[in-house]
Short mmCIF file of C-alpha atoms in Angstrom, two decimals:
data_model
loop_
_atom_site.label_atom_id
_atom_site.label_comp_id
_atom_site.label_asym_id
_atom_site.label_seq_id
_atom_site.Cartn_x
_atom_site.Cartn_y
_atom_site.Cartn_z
CA PRO A 1 -150.91 -202.20 56.39
CA TRP A 2 -148.38 -200.64 58.60
CA GLY A 3 -145.37 -203.30 59.10
CA THR A 4 -147.25 -206.69 57.87
CA SER A 5 -147.17 -208.28 54.46
CA TYR A 6 -149.88 -207.43 52.25
CA SER A 7 -151.20 -209.13 49.27
CA GLY A 8 -155.91 -208.59 48.90
CA GLY A 9 -156.69 -205.99 47.00
CA LEU A 10 -155.88 -202.23 47.87
CA ASN A 11 -159.58 -199.68 49.18
CA VAL A 12 -159.85 -197.41 46.54
CA GLY A 13 -159.14 -194.31 47.93
CA GLN A 14 -158.58 -195.48 51.42
CA GLY A 15 -155.07 -194.57 53.09
CA TYR A 16 -152.60 -197.53 53.10
CA ALA A 17 -148.24 -196.60 55.42
CA TYR A 18 -146.16 -198.79 54.35
CA TYR A 19 -143.01 -199.54 57.14
CA TYR A 20 -141.14 -201.34 55.05
CA TYR A 21 -137.08 -199.08 53.78
CA THR A 22 -135.18 -201.90 52.45
CA SER A 23 -137.93 -202.84 49.17
CA THR A 24 -139.67 -201.69 46.15
CA LEU A 25 -143.39 -201.37 46.22
CA ASN A 26 -144.67 -202.67 43.02
CA TYR A 27 -148.13 -202.41 42.27
CA GLN A 28 -150.67 -204.57 40.29
CA GLY A 29 -154.62 -203.55 38.46
CA ASN A 30 -156.01 -200.98 36.09
CA ILE A 31 -155.83 -197.21 36.66
CA ASN A 32 -158.91 -195.67 39.10
CA VAL A 33 -159.88 -192.88 36.14
CA SER A 34 -163.56 -193.08 37.85
CA ASN A 35 -165.09 -190.82 40.75
CA TYR A 36 -165.30 -192.01 43.95
CA ASN A 37 -167.15 -191.57 47.18
CA LEU A 38 -165.97 -192.18 51.15
CA THR A 39 -167.82 -192.41 53.73
CA LEU A 40 -165.89 -191.44 56.74
CA SER A 41 -166.58 -192.57 60.47
CA LYS A 42 -166.30 -191.71 63.77
CA SER A 43 -166.30 -194.20 66.49
CA ALA A 44 -167.08 -193.50 70.14
CA THR A 45 -163.67 -194.92 71.46
CA GLY A 46 -161.59 -192.29 73.28
CA THR A 47 -161.87 -189.08 73.69
CA ASN A 48 -163.59 -186.37 70.89
CA SER A 49 -160.59 -185.12 69.99
CA ASP A 50 -159.75 -189.12 69.50
CA GLN A 51 -162.68 -189.24 67.30
CA GLY A 52 -163.29 -188.78 63.52
CA TRP A 53 -159.86 -189.74 62.13
CA ASN A 54 -160.21 -190.74 58.69
CA PHE A 55 -156.85 -192.05 56.79
CA ILE A 56 -157.86 -191.80 53.05
CA GLY A 57 -155.43 -191.51 49.37
CA ASN A 58 -155.40 -189.91 46.72
CA PRO A 59 -156.27 -192.45 44.12
CA TYR A 60 -155.25 -191.36 40.74
CA PRO A 61 -151.84 -191.50 38.67
CA CYS A 62 -151.09 -187.21 39.42
CA ALA A 63 -151.70 -185.02 41.28
CA LEU A 64 -155.58 -184.23 43.81
CA ASP A 65 -156.53 -180.46 44.20
CA TRP A 66 -157.34 -180.40 47.81
CA ASP A 67 -158.75 -177.19 47.33
CA ALA A 68 -160.93 -178.26 44.77
CA VAL A 69 -162.29 -181.46 46.78
CA ALA A 70 -162.71 -179.18 49.71
CA ALA A 71 -164.94 -176.11 47.73
CA ASP A 72 -167.41 -179.68 46.79
CA LEU A 73 -168.20 -180.38 50.18
CA ALA A 74 -171.83 -179.37 51.03
CA PRO A 75 -171.62 -176.46 53.05
CA SER A 76 -173.67 -178.05 56.13
CA SER A 77 -170.72 -181.35 55.32
CA ASP A 78 -169.21 -182.01 58.96
CA ILE A 79 -165.60 -183.26 57.99
CA GLU A 80 -162.79 -180.20 58.88
CA GLY A 81 -161.20 -178.10 55.71
CA ALA A 82 -157.67 -179.17 56.58
CA ILE A 83 -155.64 -182.32 55.73
CA TYR A 84 -152.80 -184.02 57.91
CA LEU A 85 -149.75 -185.66 55.96
CA PHE A 86 -146.73 -188.16 57.96
CA ASN A 87 -144.13 -187.06 56.72
CA ASP A 88 -140.92 -188.57 56.71
CA VAL A 89 -138.44 -186.71 57.28
CA ASP A 90 -135.62 -188.90 56.38
CA GLY A 91 -136.06 -192.44 55.37
CA SER A 92 -135.67 -193.55 58.56
CA GLY A 93 -138.69 -193.64 60.08
CA ALA A 94 -136.34 -191.96 63.57
CA GLN A 95 -137.51 -188.57 62.68
CA ALA A 96 -141.49 -189.33 61.65
CA ASN A 97 -143.55 -185.51 61.92
CA TYR A 98 -146.31 -184.10 60.51
CA ARG A 99 -147.61 -181.73 58.18
CA TYR A 100 -150.11 -179.70 57.64
CA TYR A 101 -152.46 -177.75 55.01
CA ILE A 102 -155.82 -175.77 55.19
CA PRO A 103 -158.05 -174.43 52.31
CA PRO A 104 -158.91 -171.15 51.70
CA ASP A 105 -161.47 -170.03 53.47
CA PRO A 106 -165.20 -171.96 51.95
CA SER A 107 -167.36 -168.63 52.65
CA THR A 108 -165.69 -166.94 50.85
CA GLY A 109 -164.07 -168.25 47.80
CA GLY A 110 -161.12 -166.49 47.66
CA THR A 111 -159.62 -166.69 50.73
CA TYR A 112 -155.64 -168.15 49.75
CA GLY A 113 -154.80 -171.76 51.45
CA VAL A 114 -151.73 -172.84 53.98
CA GLY A 115 -149.84 -175.48 55.09
CA THR A 116 -146.82 -175.90 56.94
CA SER A 117 -142.98 -175.93 55.85
CA ILE A 118 -143.85 -177.30 51.99
CA SER A 119 -147.37 -178.71 52.05
CA CYS A 120 -149.06 -177.46 49.46
CA GLN A 121 -153.67 -177.93 48.28
CA TYR A 122 -151.61 -180.79 45.58
CA ILE A 123 -151.62 -184.56 46.93
CA PRO A 124 -149.84 -186.16 45.23
CA ALA A 125 -150.40 -189.48 43.16
CA GLY A 126 -150.05 -192.15 46.01
CA GLN A 127 -150.11 -190.02 48.83
CA GLY A 128 -151.98 -190.82 51.58
CA PHE A 129 -153.12 -188.46 54.07
CA PHE A 130 -155.80 -188.69 57.52
CA VAL A 131 -159.17 -186.24 57.21
CA ARG A 132 -161.63 -186.08 60.63
CA THR A 133 -165.29 -185.25 60.10
CA GLU A 134 -166.99 -184.81 63.56
CA THR A 135 -170.09 -186.79 62.44
CA ASP A 136 -170.20 -190.83 61.92
CA GLY A 137 -171.16 -191.53 57.95
CA GLU A 138 -170.14 -187.73 56.58
CA THR A 139 -169.00 -188.68 53.36
CA ILE A 140 -166.21 -186.66 50.87
CA ASP A 141 -166.47 -186.92 46.39
CA ILE A 142 -163.60 -187.52 45.20
CA THR A 143 -163.92 -187.02 40.64
CA THR A 144 -161.51 -187.16 37.87
CA SER A 145 -162.07 -182.65 37.35
CA HIS A 146 -160.34 -182.22 41.07
CA ARG A 147 -156.75 -184.12 39.43
CA VAL A 148 -154.34 -182.24 38.38
CA HIS A 149 -152.15 -183.00 35.20
CA ASP A 150 -148.65 -181.30 35.86
CA ASN A 151 -145.63 -181.93 36.84
CA GLN A 152 -146.16 -181.79 40.89
CA GLY A 153 -144.03 -183.62 42.51
CA PHE A 154 -144.49 -184.04 46.97
CA TYR A 155 -144.79 -181.20 48.35
CA LYS A 156 -144.28 -177.25 47.55
CA LYS A 157 -144.71 -174.37 49.28
CA GLU A 158 -146.08 -170.35 48.90
CA ASP A 159 -145.63 -167.27 50.53
CA HIS A 160 -149.09 -165.55 51.26
CA ASP A 161 -149.69 -161.75 53.19
CA ASN A 162 -151.19 -161.10 56.70
CA LEU A 163 -149.58 -164.72 58.39
CA ILE A 164 -146.84 -165.80 60.72
CA ARG A 165 -144.46 -168.62 60.07
CA ILE A 166 -142.95 -169.48 63.52
CA GLN A 167 -140.37 -173.03 63.44
CA LEU A 168 -138.98 -174.76 66.47
CA THR A 169 -135.56 -176.33 66.49
CA ASN A 170 -132.65 -178.64 67.67
CA ASP A 171 -130.41 -180.00 66.53
CA LEU A 172 -132.74 -183.21 65.32
CA ALA A 173 -135.23 -181.69 63.52
CA GLU A 174 -137.52 -179.05 63.59
CA ASP A 175 -141.45 -178.17 63.85
CA GLU A 176 -143.70 -175.15 62.44
CA THR A 177 -147.65 -173.52 63.46
CA ILE A 178 -148.34 -171.04 61.55
CA ILE A 179 -150.61 -168.11 62.99
CA ARG A 180 -153.30 -166.25 59.64
CA LEU A 181 -155.02 -162.80 60.03
CA LEU A 182 -158.84 -163.80 58.49
CA LYS A 183 -161.78 -161.67 58.63
CA THR A 184 -163.52 -165.02 59.09
CA ALA A 185 -162.21 -166.24 61.97
CA SER A 186 -162.69 -166.31 65.32
CA ILE A 187 -160.59 -166.92 68.54
CA GLU A 188 -161.29 -170.60 69.65
CA PHE A 189 -160.92 -173.68 66.20
CA ASP A 190 -162.72 -172.45 62.99
CA SER A 191 -162.99 -176.27 61.15
CA LYS A 192 -162.95 -174.41 58.29
CA LEU A 193 -160.36 -172.23 58.52
CA ASP A 194 -157.46 -174.18 61.65
CA ALA A 195 -155.78 -177.73 61.19
CA ARG A 196 -155.06 -179.38 64.58
CA LYS A 197 -152.28 -180.44 66.52
CA ILE A 198 -151.21 -183.97 65.74
CA PHE A 199 -148.03 -185.02 67.91
CA PRO A 200 -145.60 -187.72 66.78
CA ALA A 201 -144.68 -190.60 68.56
CA ASN A 202 -141.38 -189.72 68.58
CA ASN A 203 -140.19 -187.15 71.08
CA ASN A 204 -136.96 -186.14 69.98
CA ILE A 205 -139.06 -184.16 67.17
CA PRO A 206 -139.45 -180.43 69.03
CA GLN A 207 -143.15 -179.12 68.14
CA ILE A 208 -144.63 -176.16 68.40
CA TYR A 209 -148.27 -175.41 67.93
CA THR A 210 -150.87 -172.84 69.81
CA VAL A 211 -153.67 -172.97 72.29
CA THR A 212 -157.23 -171.68 71.90
CA PRO A 213 -158.84 -169.95 75.91
CA GLN A 214 -161.13 -173.68 75.49
CA GLN A 215 -157.02 -174.99 75.25
CA THR A 216 -157.77 -176.53 71.23
CA ARG A 217 -153.86 -178.04 70.25
CA ILE A 218 -154.16 -175.84 66.83
CA SER A 219 -150.73 -175.96 64.53
CA ILE A 220 -152.68 -174.17 61.63
CA ASN A 221 -154.59 -170.71 63.99
CA SER A 222 -156.65 -168.78 62.31
CA ILE A 223 -157.33 -165.57 63.85
CA PRO A 224 -160.24 -162.58 63.65
CA GLU A 225 -158.18 -159.81 61.46
CA ASP A 226 -159.97 -157.00 62.96
CA ASN A 227 -159.09 -157.52 67.02
CA GLU A 228 -156.68 -154.92 67.89
CA ASN A 229 -154.76 -156.64 70.27
CA LEU A 230 -154.58 -160.37 71.36
CA ILE A 231 -152.27 -162.78 73.47
CA ILE A 232 -151.85 -165.98 71.88
CA PRO A 233 -150.48 -169.46 73.85
CA LEU A 234 -147.78 -171.30 72.37
CA GLY A 235 -147.36 -174.51 73.85
CA ILE A 236 -143.92 -176.56 73.44
CA GLU A 237 -143.65 -179.63 73.38
CA CYS A 238 -139.65 -181.44 73.57
CA ILE A 239 -137.12 -183.07 75.75
CA ALA A 240 -134.69 -181.08 77.90
CA GLY A 241 -131.70 -178.92 75.71
CA GLU A 242 -131.04 -175.39 73.75
CA TYR A 243 -134.05 -174.44 70.94
CA THR A 244 -133.95 -172.18 68.22
CA PHE A 245 -137.47 -170.00 67.96
CA TYR A 246 -137.11 -168.69 64.17
CA VAL A 247 -140.08 -167.08 62.11
CA SER A 248 -138.87 -168.41 58.44
CA GLU A 249 -142.05 -165.87 57.41
CA GLN A 250 -144.18 -162.41 58.55
CA THR A 251 -146.33 -160.56 56.85
CA LEU A 252 -148.47 -158.88 58.80
CA ILE A 253 -150.31 -156.34 57.04
CA ASN A 254 -152.25 -153.57 57.95
CA GLY A 255 -150.21 -151.66 60.81
CA LYS A 256 -150.14 -154.68 62.84
CA VAL A 257 -146.81 -156.18 65.00
CA ALA A 258 -146.53 -158.56 66.44
CA TYR A 259 -143.89 -159.66 69.85
CA LEU A 260 -142.76 -163.14 71.72
CA VAL A 261 -142.93 -163.02 74.92
CA ASP A 262 -140.95 -165.08 76.77
CA LYS A 263 -142.51 -165.15 79.99
CA TYR A 264 -139.46 -167.75 81.92
CA GLU A 265 -136.86 -165.15 80.97
CA ASN A 266 -138.59 -162.57 81.30
CA LYS A 267 -137.42 -161.02 77.39
CA ILE A 268 -139.83 -159.32 74.68
CA ILE A 269 -138.44 -160.32 70.87
CA LYS A 270 -140.23 -157.88 68.31
CA LEU A 271 -141.58 -160.47 64.77
CA THR A 272 -139.77 -159.50 61.24
CA ASN A 273 -138.62 -161.29 58.86
CA GLY A 274 -135.81 -163.93 60.09
CA THR A 275 -136.08 -162.92 63.75
CA SER A 276 -134.49 -165.39 66.31
CA TYR A 277 -134.14 -166.59 69.44
CA THR A 278 -132.80 -169.11 71.57
CA PHE A 279 -133.45 -170.76 74.81
CA TYR A 280 -133.35 -173.42 77.18
CA PHE A 281 -136.05 -176.03 78.17
CA ASP A 282 -136.07 -178.04 80.50
CA GLY A 283 -138.81 -180.92 79.19
CA GLY A 284 -141.84 -182.50 78.61
CA ILE A 285 -144.12 -179.14 77.76
CA ASP A 286 -144.98 -176.24 78.52
CA GLU A 287 -147.94 -174.37 77.29
CA ASN A 288 -147.78 -171.03 79.74
CA ARG A 289 -144.00 -169.56 79.52
CA LEU A 290 -144.40 -168.60 74.93
CA GLU A 291 -147.14 -166.49 73.65
CA ILE A 292 -147.34 -164.18 70.62
CA ARG A 293 -148.49 -160.49 71.26
CA MET A 294 -149.84 -159.15 68.47
CA PHE A 295 -151.46 -155.99 67.90
CA LEU A 296 -152.33 -152.79 65.90
CA ASN A 297 -149.48 -150.20 65.90
CA HIS A 298 -150.65 -146.39 67.00
CA PRO A 299 -148.63 -143.70 65.71
CA PRO A 300 -146.92 -141.30 68.93
CA ILE A 301 -149.33 -138.79 69.14
CA VAL A 302 -147.68 -135.54 70.84
CA THR A 303 -149.48 -134.33 73.96
CA LYS A 304 -146.51 -131.35 75.02
CA PRO A 305 -146.02 -128.97 72.38
CA ILE A 306 -143.12 -127.66 71.89
CA SER A 307 -143.17 -123.85 71.66
CA ASP A 308 -141.09 -121.84 68.88
CA LYS A 309 -137.79 -121.32 70.54
CA PHE A 310 -135.45 -117.65 68.93
CA VAL A 311 -131.77 -117.17 70.17
CA ASN A 312 -129.23 -115.40 69.01
CA GLU A 313 -127.05 -115.06 67.16
CA ASP A 314 -123.03 -117.33 67.80
CA GLU A 315 -124.84 -117.78 70.90
CA ASN A 316 -125.28 -121.07 72.70
CA PHE A 317 -128.13 -122.86 72.44
CA TYR A 318 -129.62 -125.54 74.67
CA PHE A 319 -132.47 -127.40 74.88
CA GLU A 320 -133.99 -130.30 77.11
CA ILE A 321 -137.34 -132.10 75.76
CA ASP A 322 -139.87 -133.44 78.05
CA PRO A 323 -140.03 -137.15 78.51
CA LYS A 324 -144.19 -136.57 78.66
CA THR A 325 -143.56 -134.83 74.96
CA PHE A 326 -144.71 -137.87 73.84
CA TYR A 327 -147.30 -140.75 74.55
CA ASP A 328 -147.23 -143.63 73.00
CA LYS A 329 -150.56 -146.34 73.88
CA ASP A 330 -148.41 -149.14 72.54
CA GLU A 331 -146.88 -151.21 75.31
CA PHE A 332 -143.57 -152.43 74.12
CA ASP A 333 -142.92 -149.41 71.98
CA ASN A 334 -139.67 -147.49 72.49
CA LEU A 335 -140.01 -144.48 70.96
CA THR A 336 -136.67 -143.05 69.63
CA TYR A 337 -136.65 -139.77 68.98
CA SER A 338 -134.85 -137.35 65.74
CA ALA A 339 -134.24 -134.22 64.90
CA LYS A 340 -134.67 -132.30 61.21
CA LEU A 341 -135.15 -128.86 59.83
CA TYR A 342 -138.65 -126.66 59.11
CA ASN A 343 -138.70 -127.88 55.09
CA THR A 344 -137.84 -131.20 56.52
CA GLU A 345 -134.15 -131.38 55.23
CA GLU A 346 -131.08 -133.01 57.82
CA MET A 347 -129.42 -130.65 60.44
CA PRO A 348 -126.58 -128.45 59.92
CA SER A 349 -122.96 -129.94 60.84
CA TRP A 350 -123.28 -126.47 63.85
CA LEU A 351 -126.74 -127.59 64.92
CA ASN A 352 -126.73 -131.57 66.90
CA PHE A 353 -129.67 -133.55 68.56
CA ASP A 354 -128.80 -136.25 70.47
#
């Protein structure tokens, strides 16, 4: 239990939080090698989003594969797919935040799982984590077939296609949110594809997340892959100060592009790997200032073709291109002009284009 001494037996599969940094925990008893069935609860206290949270744990002395556990849940199960891990950043308790992981899409079995920071499907021995159920009495089977016998440490990170990984940092800490594109996703919260946002007690840790049209706050947000034009509001919760928005991974495919829009500063920034944007924030919660615009990038089209031009040798030649010669339907694109010879070779030095 949190912040208290405890000498009784620990329930198998139940999560326990130990908040004391000057001592070592010693365990006694038999090693768990059986299959376990955990019953989850949902009380009627508080709002619906506050209900249904259960703190469970890996009962084995080896890693537990959450992808395998989630794949064995009944298709009709009201247990959400994500797991939520309490992460003490510096070991002091003062910089504690949360990390998130969502397993592969159960409807296809082939879509990758993804986690914020270095979270992944493998839950280390002795690690507690949160899950959420929409229905009281749902059960999770954790079996010996879900064990992983390797040298897995605490977390690890993998790269994946078709997502944007965004970090918000200040001088003290950082937070991360993920937007990924999936064919089976909706624009609203998907219980098997998205991870909700949990806020830590320490408001010195900056928080960033996305917001659905129904105002659900999400840490890992799966959105429709085939939508040509999306506006995704970003929420931030921070104390007053300077913050850096950083894209640590951008792997959009099939012609998709993304931009950050800062409506307060009237700035538009194209998001690629390594994009960084620093801004000042007055403090509090803001879900209206920043947004991600994501759309399919279309090539420009010729609207006023240029007719062939002829000039005599040794005569000066000047031609100005009509600004309506090309049209680009993409809102944030800036057209850049260049010219080459008809055979695609570079122009000779005596002929300039600018």
